[in-house]
Amino acid sequence: MKKVFKVLLFTLLLAGFVSGCSFTRGNIGHSITTDVQLSEANFKVLDSVSGEATADYFFGIGPSDQNLLSQAKRDMLSKAGLVGGAKAIINVTTDTKYSGFILWRSRTAYVSAEVIEFIK
């Protein structure tokens, strides 16, 4: 009985070590503060843009979630094409995906938004 228990325990530990899991956490918020009125039809939606950043964590050591989200925001803003014209981003959404094994974890931050242009 003791040997069966040891084999079962070893099998469960081995299965837990080699199996991975992942989950996603998201947030819809306004992390970029602007003071504009969007209640009138004075703008048009030009595009949807997104950015992402990934980091690996060994033994729980790696960049902070805020740093990862900041990198993803920079990636998104570089794709937004805000230079030239009265453009802004709205409806900023962030998601973070966590995955990995016991000693190694990976996090990917996603940031998305809509690009609008104000019209007369």
GROMACS .gro file of N, CA, C and O in nm:
model
  480
    1MET      N    1   0.083  -0.119   0.000
    1MET     CA    2   0.000   0.000   0.000
    1MET      C    3   0.086   0.125   0.000
    1MET      O    4   0.054   0.222  -0.067
    2LYS      N    5   0.196   0.123   0.075
    2LYS     CA    6   0.285   0.237   0.084
    2LYS      C    7   0.351   0.264  -0.051
    2LYS      O    8   0.366   0.380  -0.091
    3LYS      N    9   0.388   0.157  -0.122
    3LYS     CA   10   0.452   0.172  -0.252
    3LYS      C   11   0.353   0.232  -0.353
    3LYS      O   12   0.390   0.317  -0.433
    4VAL      N   13   0.228   0.187  -0.350
    4VAL     CA   14   0.126   0.240  -0.439
    4VAL      C   15   0.105   0.389  -0.412
    4VAL      O   16   0.094   0.470  -0.505
    5PHE      N   17   0.102   0.427  -0.286
    5PHE     CA   18   0.087   0.568  -0.249
    5PHE      C   19   0.204   0.651  -0.301
    5PHE      O   20   0.184   0.760  -0.354
    6LYS      N   21   0.326   0.601  -0.288
    6LYS     CA   22   0.444   0.673  -0.336
    6LYS      C   23   0.441   0.689  -0.487
    6LYS      O   24   0.471   0.796  -0.540
    7VAL      N   25   0.403   0.584  -0.558
    7VAL     CA   26   0.394   0.590  -0.704
    7VAL      C   27   0.286   0.689  -0.745
    7VAL      O   28   0.305   0.770  -0.836
    8LEU      N   29   0.172   0.685  -0.679
    8LEU     CA   30   0.064   0.778  -0.709
    8LEU      C   31   0.105   0.922  -0.682
    8LEU      O   32   0.081   1.011  -0.764
    9LEU      N   33   0.169   0.947  -0.570
    9LEU     CA   34   0.216   1.080  -0.536
    9LEU      C   35   0.319   1.129  -0.637
    9LEU      O   36   0.311   1.244  -0.684
   10PHE      N   37   0.412   1.045  -0.675
   10PHE     CA   38   0.513   1.081  -0.774
   10PHE      C   39   0.448   1.113  -0.909
   10PHE      O   40   0.483   1.211  -0.974
   11THR      N   41   0.351   1.032  -0.948
   11THR     CA   42   0.280   1.054  -1.075
   11THR      C   43   0.206   1.186  -1.073
   11THR      O   44   0.209   1.262  -1.170
   12LEU      N   45   0.139   1.216  -0.963
   12LEU     CA   46   0.067   1.344  -0.953
   12LEU      C   47   0.161   1.463  -0.956
   12LEU      O   48   0.133   1.564  -1.021
   13LEU      N   49   0.272   1.453  -0.886
   13LEU     CA   50   0.371   1.561  -0.888
   13LEU      C   51   0.430   1.580  -1.026
   13LEU      O   52   0.448   1.693  -1.073
   14LEU      N   53   0.462   1.471  -1.092
   14LEU     CA   54   0.517   1.479  -1.227
   14LEU      C   55   0.416   1.538  -1.324
   14LEU      O   56   0.449   1.624  -1.406
   15ALA      N   57   0.290   1.497  -1.313
   15ALA     CA   58   0.185   1.551  -1.399
   15ALA      C   59   0.165   1.700  -1.373
   15ALA      O   60   0.146   1.778  -1.466
   16GLY      N   61   0.170   1.741  -1.248
   16GLY     CA   62   0.157   1.883  -1.216
   16GLY      C   63   0.274   1.964  -1.267
   16GLY      O   64   0.259   2.079  -1.308
   17PHE      N   65   0.391   1.905  -1.268
   17PHE     CA   66   0.511   1.976  -1.313
   17PHE      C   67   0.512   1.997  -1.463
   17PHE      O   68   0.549   2.103  -1.511
   18VAL      N   69   0.471   1.896  -1.540
   18VAL     CA   70   0.478   1.907  -1.685
   18VAL      C   71   0.353   1.966  -1.748
   18VAL      O   72   0.355   2.006  -1.863
   19SER      N   73   0.244   1.971  -1.676
   19SER     CA   74   0.124   2.030  -1.733
   19SER      C   75   0.127   2.180  -1.712
   19SER      O   76   0.179   2.232  -1.616
   20GLY      N   77   0.072   2.252  -1.805
   20GLY     CA   78   0.067   2.397  -1.795
   20GLY      C   79  -0.076   2.444  -1.780
   20GLY      O   80  -0.171   2.370  -1.802
   21CYS      N   81  -0.090   2.567  -1.745
   21CYS     CA   82  -0.222   2.624  -1.736
   21CYS      C   83  -0.210   2.770  -1.774
   21CYS      O   84  -0.103   2.829  -1.771
   22SER      N   85  -0.321   2.830  -1.812
   22SER     CA   86  -0.320   2.971  -1.844
   22SER      C   87  -0.457   3.029  -1.812
   22SER      O   88  -0.557   2.959  -1.808
   23PHE      N   89  -0.459   3.159  -1.788
   23PHE     CA   90  -0.584   3.230  -1.769
   23PHE      C   91  -0.562   3.374  -1.813
   23PHE      O   92  -0.450   3.421  -1.827
   24THR      N   93  -0.670   3.443  -1.839
   24THR     CA   94  -0.664   3.580  -1.888
   24THR      C   95  -0.741   3.670  -1.794
   24THR      O   96  -0.850   3.635  -1.748
   25ARG      N   97  -0.682   3.785  -1.765
   25ARG     CA   98  -0.747   3.885  -1.681
   25ARG      C   99  -0.755   4.012  -1.765
   25ARG      O  100  -0.658   4.050  -1.830
   26GLY      N  101  -0.868   4.079  -1.764
   26GLY     CA  102  -0.885   4.198  -1.847
   26GLY      C  103  -0.938   4.316  -1.769
   26GLY      O  104  -0.985   4.303  -1.656
   27ASN      N  105  -0.931   4.432  -1.832
   27ASN     CA  106  -0.978   4.554  -1.771
   27ASN      C  107  -1.021   4.649  -1.881
   27ASN      O  108  -0.951   4.667  -1.980
   28ILE      N  109  -1.138   4.706  -1.864
   28ILE     CA  110  -1.182   4.811  -1.954
   28ILE      C  111  -1.178   4.939  -1.873
   28ILE      O  112  -1.251   4.955  -1.777
   29GLY      N  113  -1.091   5.025  -1.911
   29GLY     CA  114  -1.074   5.148  -1.834
   29GLY      C  115  -1.012   5.256  -1.918
   29GLY      O  116  -0.980   5.236  -2.034
   30HIS      N  117  -0.996   5.367  -1.858
   30HIS     CA  118  -0.936   5.480  -1.926
   30HIS      C  119  -0.805   5.514  -1.856
   30HIS      O  120  -0.801   5.594  -1.763
   31SER      N  121  -0.701   5.450  -1.901
   31SER     CA  122  -0.572   5.474  -1.839
   31SER      C  123  -0.502   5.595  -1.901
   31SER      O  124  -0.403   5.641  -1.849
   32ILE      N  125  -0.553   5.643  -2.013
   32ILE     CA  126  -0.500   5.764  -2.075
   32ILE      C  127  -0.606   5.871  -2.056
   32ILE      O  128  -0.715   5.863  -2.111
   33THR      N  129  -0.575   5.970  -1.978
   33THR     CA  130  -0.673   6.071  -1.941
   33THR      C  131  -0.680   6.180  -2.046
   33THR      O  132  -0.578   6.240  -2.082
   34THR      N  133  -0.800   6.206  -2.096
   34THR     CA  134  -0.824   6.315  -2.190
   34THR      C  135  -0.950   6.388  -2.145
   34THR      O  136  -1.034   6.333  -2.075
   35ASP      N  137  -0.962   6.510  -2.188
   35ASP     CA  138  -1.079   6.589  -2.153
   35ASP      C  139  -1.144   6.637  -2.282
   35ASP      O  140  -1.123   6.750  -2.325
   36VAL      N  141  -1.220   6.548  -2.345
   36VAL     CA  142  -1.289   6.582  -2.469
   36VAL      C  143  -1.434   6.538  -2.457
   36VAL      O  144  -1.467   6.449  -2.380
   37GLN      N  145  -1.520   6.602  -2.536
   37GLN     CA  146  -1.661   6.567  -2.537
   37GLN      C  147  -1.688   6.475  -2.655
   37GLN      O  148  -1.665   6.512  -2.769
   38LEU      N  149  -1.735   6.354  -2.626
   38LEU     CA  150  -1.769   6.259  -2.731
   38LEU      C  151  -1.920   6.239  -2.740
   38LEU      O  152  -1.968   6.146  -2.800
   39SER      N  153  -1.995   6.332  -2.680
   39SER     CA  154  -2.140   6.318  -2.680
   39SER      C  155  -2.203   6.368  -2.810
   39SER      O  156  -2.317   6.335  -2.841
   40GLU      N  157  -2.130   6.445  -2.887
   40GLU     CA  158  -2.181   6.495  -3.015
   40GLU      C  159  -2.120   6.413  -3.128
   40GLU      O  160  -2.020   6.346  -3.110
   41ALA      N  161  -2.179   6.425  -3.244
   41ALA     CA  162  -2.128   6.353  -3.361
   41ALA      C  163  -2.020   6.436  -3.430
   41ALA      O  164  -2.029   6.468  -3.547
   42ASN      N  165  -1.916   6.471  -3.353
   42ASN     CA  166  -1.810   6.554  -3.406
   42ASN      C  167  -1.681   6.476  -3.431
   42ASN      O  168  -1.574   6.532  -3.436
   43PHE      N  169  -1.693   6.345  -3.444
   43PHE     CA  170  -1.576   6.262  -3.469
   43PHE      C  171  -1.616   6.140  -3.552
   43PHE      O  172  -1.733   6.106  -3.562
   44LYS      N  173  -1.516   6.080  -3.613
   44LYS     CA  174  -1.539   5.954  -3.683
   44LYS      C  175  -1.432   5.854  -3.638
   44LYS      O  176  -1.320   5.892  -3.606
   45VAL      N  177  -1.471   5.728  -3.632
   45VAL     CA  178  -1.380   5.622  -3.594
   45VAL      C  179  -1.299   5.582  -3.717
   45VAL      O  180  -1.356   5.546  -3.821
   46LEU      N  181  -1.168   5.591  -3.705
   46LEU     CA  182  -1.081   5.558  -3.817
   46LEU      C  183  -1.036   5.413  -3.819
   46LEU      O  184  -1.030   5.351  -3.924
   47ASP      N  185  -1.005   5.360  -3.702
   47ASP     CA  186  -0.942   5.228  -3.698
   47ASP      C  187  -0.947   5.171  -3.557
   47ASP      O  188  -0.968   5.244  -3.460
   48SER      N  189  -0.925   5.043  -3.546
   48SER     CA  190  -0.901   4.977  -3.418
   48SER      C  191  -0.755   4.935  -3.417
   48SER      O  192  -0.706   4.880  -3.516
   49VAL      N  193  -0.686   4.964  -3.308
   49VAL     CA  194  -0.544   4.929  -3.298
   49VAL      C  195  -0.521   4.847  -3.172
   49VAL      O  196  -0.598   4.853  -3.078
   50SER      N  197  -0.414   4.769  -3.175
   50SER     CA  198  -0.378   4.690  -3.058
   50SER      C  199  -0.227   4.677  -3.050
   50SER      O  200  -0.157   4.691  -3.150
   51GLY      N  201  -0.181   4.652  -2.929
   51GLY     CA  202  -0.039   4.630  -2.906
   51GLY      C  203  -0.023   4.519  -2.805
   51GLY      O  204  -0.117   4.488  -2.730
   52GLU      N  205   0.094   4.458  -2.803
   52GLU     CA  206   0.117   4.351  -2.707
   52GLU      C  207   0.262   4.348  -2.664
   52GLU      O  208   0.351   4.398  -2.734
   53ALA      N  209   0.284   4.289  -2.549
   53ALA     CA  210   0.419   4.269  -2.494
   53ALA      C  211   0.418   4.141  -2.413
   53ALA      O  212   0.321   4.112  -2.343
   54THR      N  213   0.527   4.064  -2.422
   54THR     CA  214   0.538   3.937  -2.352
   54THR      C  215   0.664   3.935  -2.268
   54THR      O  216   0.767   3.987  -2.310
   55ALA      N  217   0.654   3.876  -2.151
   55ALA     CA  218   0.771   3.861  -2.064
   55ALA      C  219   0.768   3.722  -2.001
   55ALA      O  220   0.662   3.666  -1.975
   56ASP      N  221   0.886   3.668  -1.978
   56ASP     CA  222   0.901   3.539  -1.911
   56ASP      C  223   0.944   3.562  -1.767
   56ASP      O  224   1.021   3.654  -1.738
   57TYR      N  225   0.895   3.477  -1.678
   57TYR     CA  226   0.924   3.486  -1.536
   57TYR      C  227   0.980   3.352  -1.490
   57TYR      O  228   0.916   3.249  -1.511
   58PHE      N  229   1.098   3.353  -1.432
   58PHE     CA  230   1.159   3.233  -1.376
   58PHE      C  231   1.161   3.246  -1.225
   58PHE      O  232   1.211   3.346  -1.173
   59PHE      N  233   1.103   3.151  -1.156
   59PHE     CA  234   1.092   3.155  -1.010
   59PHE      C  235   1.021   3.282  -0.963
   59PHE      O  236   1.052   3.338  -0.859
   60GLY      N  237   0.928   3.333  -1.045
   60GLY     CA  238   0.851   3.451  -1.010
   60GLY      C  239   0.922   3.583  -1.033
   60GLY      O  240   0.869   3.688  -0.999
   61ILE      N  241   1.041   3.579  -1.091
   61ILE     CA  242   1.119   3.702  -1.111
   61ILE      C  243   1.103   3.748  -1.255
   61ILE      O  244   1.129   3.672  -1.349
   62GLY      N  245   1.061   3.871  -1.272
   62GLY     CA  246   1.042   3.929  -1.405
   62GLY      C  247   0.987   4.069  -1.391
   62GLY      O  248   0.969   4.120  -1.281
   63PRO      N  249   0.958   4.135  -1.503
   63PRO     CA  250   0.908   4.272  -1.498
   63PRO      C  251   0.770   4.280  -1.432
   63PRO      O  252   0.694   4.182  -1.431
   64SER      N  253   0.737   4.396  -1.381
   64SER     CA  254   0.607   4.416  -1.316
   64SER      C  255   0.496   4.418  -1.421
   64SER      O  256   0.520   4.442  -1.539
   65ASP      N  257   0.372   4.394  -1.377
   65ASP     CA  258   0.258   4.400  -1.468
   65ASP      C  259   0.246   4.540  -1.528
   65ASP      O  260   0.212   4.555  -1.645
   66GLN      N  261   0.273   4.642  -1.448
   66GLN     CA  262   0.263   4.780  -1.498
   66GLN      C  263   0.364   4.805  -1.609
   66GLN      O  264   0.334   4.870  -1.708
   67ASN      N  265   0.485   4.754  -1.594
   67ASN     CA  266   0.587   4.768  -1.697
   67ASN      C  267   0.546   4.696  -1.824
   67ASN      O  268   0.563   4.748  -1.935
   68LEU      N  269   0.490   4.578  -1.811
   68LEU     CA  270   0.445   4.501  -1.926
   68LEU      C  271   0.331   4.572  -1.998
   68LEU      O  272   0.330   4.582  -2.121
   69LEU      N  273   0.235   4.626  -1.923
   69LEU     CA  274   0.126   4.702  -1.985
   69LEU      C  275   0.176   4.828  -2.052
   69LEU      O  276   0.128   4.867  -2.158
   70SER      N  277   0.275   4.892  -1.993
   70SER     CA  278   0.334   5.012  -2.053
   70SER      C  279   0.399   4.980  -2.187
   70SER      O  280   0.385   5.056  -2.283
   71GLN      N  281   0.469   4.868  -2.195
   71GLN     CA  282   0.529   4.827  -2.322
   71GLN      C  283   0.422   4.798  -2.427
   71GLN      O  284   0.437   4.835  -2.544
   72ALA      N  285   0.314   4.734  -2.387
   72ALA     CA  286   0.205   4.704  -2.480
   72ALA      C  287   0.137   4.833  -2.527
   72ALA      O  288   0.100   4.846  -2.645
   73LYS      N  289   0.122   4.931  -2.438
   73LYS     CA  290   0.062   5.060  -2.477
   73LYS      C  291   0.151   5.132  -2.577
   73LYS      O  292   0.102   5.191  -2.674
   74ARG      N  293   0.283   5.130  -2.554
   74ARG     CA  294   0.375   5.193  -2.649
   74ARG      C  295   0.365   5.127  -2.786
   74ARG      O  296   0.367   5.195  -2.889
   75ASP      N  297   0.353   4.994  -2.788
   75ASP     CA  298   0.338   4.922  -2.914
   75ASP      C  299   0.209   4.965  -2.984
   75ASP      O  300   0.209   4.990  -3.105
   76MET      N  301   0.099   4.976  -2.909
   76MET     CA  302  -0.027   5.017  -2.967
   76MET      C  303  -0.020   5.160  -3.021
   76MET      O  304  -0.063   5.188  -3.133
   77LEU      N  305   0.036   5.252  -2.943
   77LEU     CA  306   0.043   5.391  -2.985
   77LEU      C  307   0.132   5.409  -3.107
   77LEU      O  308   0.106   5.496  -3.191
   78SER      N  309   0.235   5.327  -3.121
   78SER     CA  310   0.320   5.337  -3.241
   78SER      C  311   0.244   5.295  -3.366
   78SER      O  312   0.275   5.341  -3.475
   79LYS      N  313   0.140   5.213  -3.352
   79LYS     CA  314   0.059   5.169  -3.464
   79LYS      C  315  -0.061   5.260  -3.490
   79LYS      O  316  -0.126   5.249  -3.593
   80ALA      N  317  -0.092   5.348  -3.395
   80ALA     CA  318  -0.215   5.428  -3.402
   80ALA      C  319  -0.209   5.541  -3.505
   80ALA      O  320  -0.312   5.584  -3.554
   81GLY      N  321  -0.091   5.589  -3.536
   81GLY     CA  322  -0.080   5.698  -3.634
   81GLY      C  323  -0.148   5.826  -3.589
   81GLY      O  324  -0.226   5.884  -3.663
   82LEU      N  325  -0.121   5.868  -3.468
   82LEU     CA  326  -0.188   5.986  -3.413
   82LEU      C  327  -0.128   6.117  -3.462
   82LEU      O  328  -0.188   6.223  -3.443
   83VAL      N  329  -0.013   6.113  -3.525
   83VAL     CA  330   0.054   6.236  -3.570
   83VAL      C  331  -0.017   6.289  -3.694
   83VAL      O  332  -0.044   6.214  -3.788
   84GLY      N  333  -0.046   6.418  -3.694
   84GLY     CA  334  -0.112   6.481  -3.808
   84GLY      C  335  -0.263   6.471  -3.798
   84GLY      O  336  -0.319   6.364  -3.808
   85GLY      N  337  -0.328   6.581  -3.773
   85GLY     CA  338  -0.472   6.581  -3.760
   85GLY      C  339  -0.514   6.579  -3.615
   85GLY      O  340  -0.434   6.562  -3.524
   86ALA      N  341  -0.643   6.595  -3.594
   86ALA     CA  342  -0.698   6.597  -3.459
   86ALA      C  343  -0.745   6.456  -3.423
   86ALA      O  344  -0.863   6.423  -3.428
   87LYS      N  345  -0.649   6.370  -3.389
   87LYS     CA  346  -0.679   6.230  -3.362
   87LYS      C  347  -0.657   6.198  -3.214
   87LYS      O  348  -0.578   6.262  -3.147
   88ALA      N  349  -0.728   6.096  -3.167
   88ALA     CA  350  -0.714   6.050  -3.029
   88ALA      C  351  -0.751   5.903  -3.024
   88ALA      O  352  -0.807   5.848  -3.119
   89ILE      N  353  -0.718   5.839  -2.912
   89ILE     CA  354  -0.762   5.701  -2.891
   89ILE      C  355  -0.868   5.700  -2.781
   89ILE      O  356  -0.862   5.778  -2.687
   90ILE      N  357  -0.965   5.611  -2.798
   90ILE     CA  358  -1.073   5.598  -2.699
   90ILE      C  359  -1.097   5.450  -2.672
   90ILE      O  360  -1.048   5.364  -2.745
   91ASN      N  361  -1.173   5.422  -2.569
   91ASN     CA  362  -1.212   5.285  -2.533
   91ASN      C  363  -1.091   5.194  -2.516
   91ASN      O  364  -1.084   5.086  -2.574
   92VAL      N  365  -0.997   5.237  -2.435
   92VAL     CA  366  -0.876   5.158  -2.411
   92VAL      C  367  -0.911   5.035  -2.327
   92VAL      O  368  -0.973   5.046  -2.222
   93THR      N  369  -0.873   4.920  -2.375
   93THR     CA  370  -0.899   4.793  -2.308
   93THR      C  371  -0.767   4.720  -2.287
   93THR      O  372  -0.684   4.717  -2.377
   94THR      N  373  -0.748   4.663  -2.169
   94THR     CA  374  -0.627   4.586  -2.142
   94THR      C  375  -0.665   4.444  -2.102
   94THR      O  376  -0.764   4.422  -2.033
   95ASP      N  377  -0.584   4.350  -2.148
   95ASP     CA  378  -0.600   4.209  -2.111
   95ASP      C  379  -0.461   4.154  -2.082
   95ASP      O  380  -0.364   4.193  -2.146
   96THR      N  381  -0.452   4.063  -1.988
   96THR     CA  382  -0.326   3.999  -1.956
   96THR      C  383  -0.348   3.848  -1.953
   96THR      O  384  -0.436   3.800  -1.884
   97LYS      N  385  -0.266   3.776  -2.029
   97LYS     CA  386  -0.274   3.630  -2.033
   97LYS      C  387  -0.156   3.574  -1.955
   97LYS      O  388  -0.042   3.613  -1.975
   98TYR      N  389  -0.187   3.483  -1.864
   98TYR     CA  390  -0.087   3.416  -1.782
   98TYR      C  391  -0.081   3.270  -1.824
   98TYR      O  392  -0.184   3.205  -1.835
   99SER      N  393   0.039   3.217  -1.845
   99SER     CA  394   0.053   3.075  -1.877
   99SER      C  395   0.189   3.027  -1.830
   99SER      O  396   0.277   3.107  -1.797
  100GLY      N  397   0.208   2.895  -1.828
  100GLY     CA  398   0.337   2.842  -1.792
  100GLY      C  399   0.330   2.717  -1.709
  100GLY      O  400   0.227   2.650  -1.701
  101PHE      N  401   0.443   2.686  -1.650
  101PHE     CA  402   0.461   2.567  -1.568
  101PHE      C  403   0.496   2.610  -1.426
  101PHE      O  404   0.492   2.727  -1.393
  102ILE      N  405   0.539   2.517  -1.346
  102ILE     CA  406   0.566   2.544  -1.205
  102ILE      C  407   0.678   2.646  -1.186
  102ILE      O  408   0.664   2.744  -1.114
  103LEU      N  409   0.791   2.628  -1.252
  103LEU     CA  410   0.906   2.716  -1.232
  103LEU      C  411   0.914   2.829  -1.332
  103LEU      O  412   0.986   2.926  -1.312
  104TRP      N  413   0.839   2.820  -1.440
  104TRP     CA  414   0.843   2.922  -1.546
  104TRP      C  415   0.702   2.969  -1.574
  104TRP      O  416   0.608   2.891  -1.584
  105ARG      N  417   0.686   3.099  -1.587
  105ARG     CA  418   0.559   3.159  -1.623
  105ARG      C  419   0.582   3.259  -1.736
  105ARG      O  420   0.690   3.316  -1.748
  106SER      N  421   0.480   3.278  -1.813
  106SER     CA  422   0.484   3.377  -1.920
  106SER      C  423   0.361   3.465  -1.907
  106SER      O  424   0.252   3.417  -1.877
  107ARG      N  425   0.380   3.594  -1.927
  107ARG     CA  426   0.268   3.689  -1.925
  107ARG      C  427   0.270   3.767  -2.056
  107ARG      O  428   0.376   3.813  -2.098
  108THR      N  429   0.154   3.780  -2.115
  108THR     CA  430   0.139   3.862  -2.235
  108THR      C  431   0.032   3.965  -2.207
  108THR      O  432  -0.079   3.931  -2.168
  109ALA      N  433   0.067   4.091  -2.226
  109ALA     CA  434  -0.027   4.201  -2.205
  109ALA      C  435  -0.076   4.249  -2.342
  109ALA      O  436   0.004   4.265  -2.435
  110TYR      N  437  -0.206   4.267  -2.353
  110TYR     CA  438  -0.267   4.317  -2.475
  110TYR      C  439  -0.338   4.447  -2.443
  110TYR      O  440  -0.410   4.456  -2.345
  111VAL      N  441  -0.320   4.548  -2.526
  111VAL     CA  442  -0.389   4.676  -2.511
  111VAL      C  443  -0.453   4.708  -2.646
  111VAL      O  444  -0.387   4.699  -2.749
  112SER      N  445  -0.581   4.744  -2.644
  112SER     CA  446  -0.649   4.778  -2.769
  112SER      C  447  -0.733   4.904  -2.748
  112SER      O  448  -0.770   4.938  -2.636
  113ALA      N  449  -0.760   4.973  -2.858
  113ALA     CA  450  -0.838   5.097  -2.853
  113ALA      C  451  -0.888   5.130  -2.994
  113ALA      O  452  -0.846   5.068  -3.092
  114GLU      N  453  -0.975   5.228  -3.001
  114GLU     CA  454  -1.021   5.282  -3.129
  114GLU      C  455  -0.954   5.416  -3.152
  114GLU      O  456  -0.938   5.495  -3.058
  115VAL      N  457  -0.916   5.440  -3.277
  115VAL     CA  458  -0.859   5.570  -3.316
  115VAL      C  459  -0.972   5.653  -3.375
  115VAL      O  460  -1.043   5.607  -3.465
  116ILE      N  461  -0.988   5.772  -3.320
  116ILE     CA  462  -1.091   5.863  -3.373
  116ILE      C  463  -1.025   5.989  -3.427
  116ILE      O  464  -0.913   6.023  -3.391
  117GLU      N  465  -1.097   6.056  -3.516
  117GLU     CA  466  -1.052   6.186  -3.568
  117GLU      C  467  -1.167   6.283  -3.553
  117GLU      O  468  -1.281   6.251  -3.591
  118PHE      N  469  -1.137   6.398  -3.497
  118PHE     CA  470  -1.241   6.499  -3.479
  118PHE      C  471  -1.264   6.572  -3.610
  118PHE      O  472  -1.170   6.606  -3.681
  119ILE      N  473  -1.392   6.592  -3.642
  119ILE     CA  474  -1.430   6.661  -3.765
  119ILE      C  475  -1.505   6.788  -3.728
  119ILE      O  476  -1.554   6.803  -3.617
  120LYS      N  477  -1.515   6.877  -3.824
  120LYS     CA  478  -1.583   7.004  -3.796
  120LYS      C  479  -1.732   6.991  -3.802
  120LYS      O  480  -1.791   6.906  -3.852
   0.00000   0.00000   0.00000
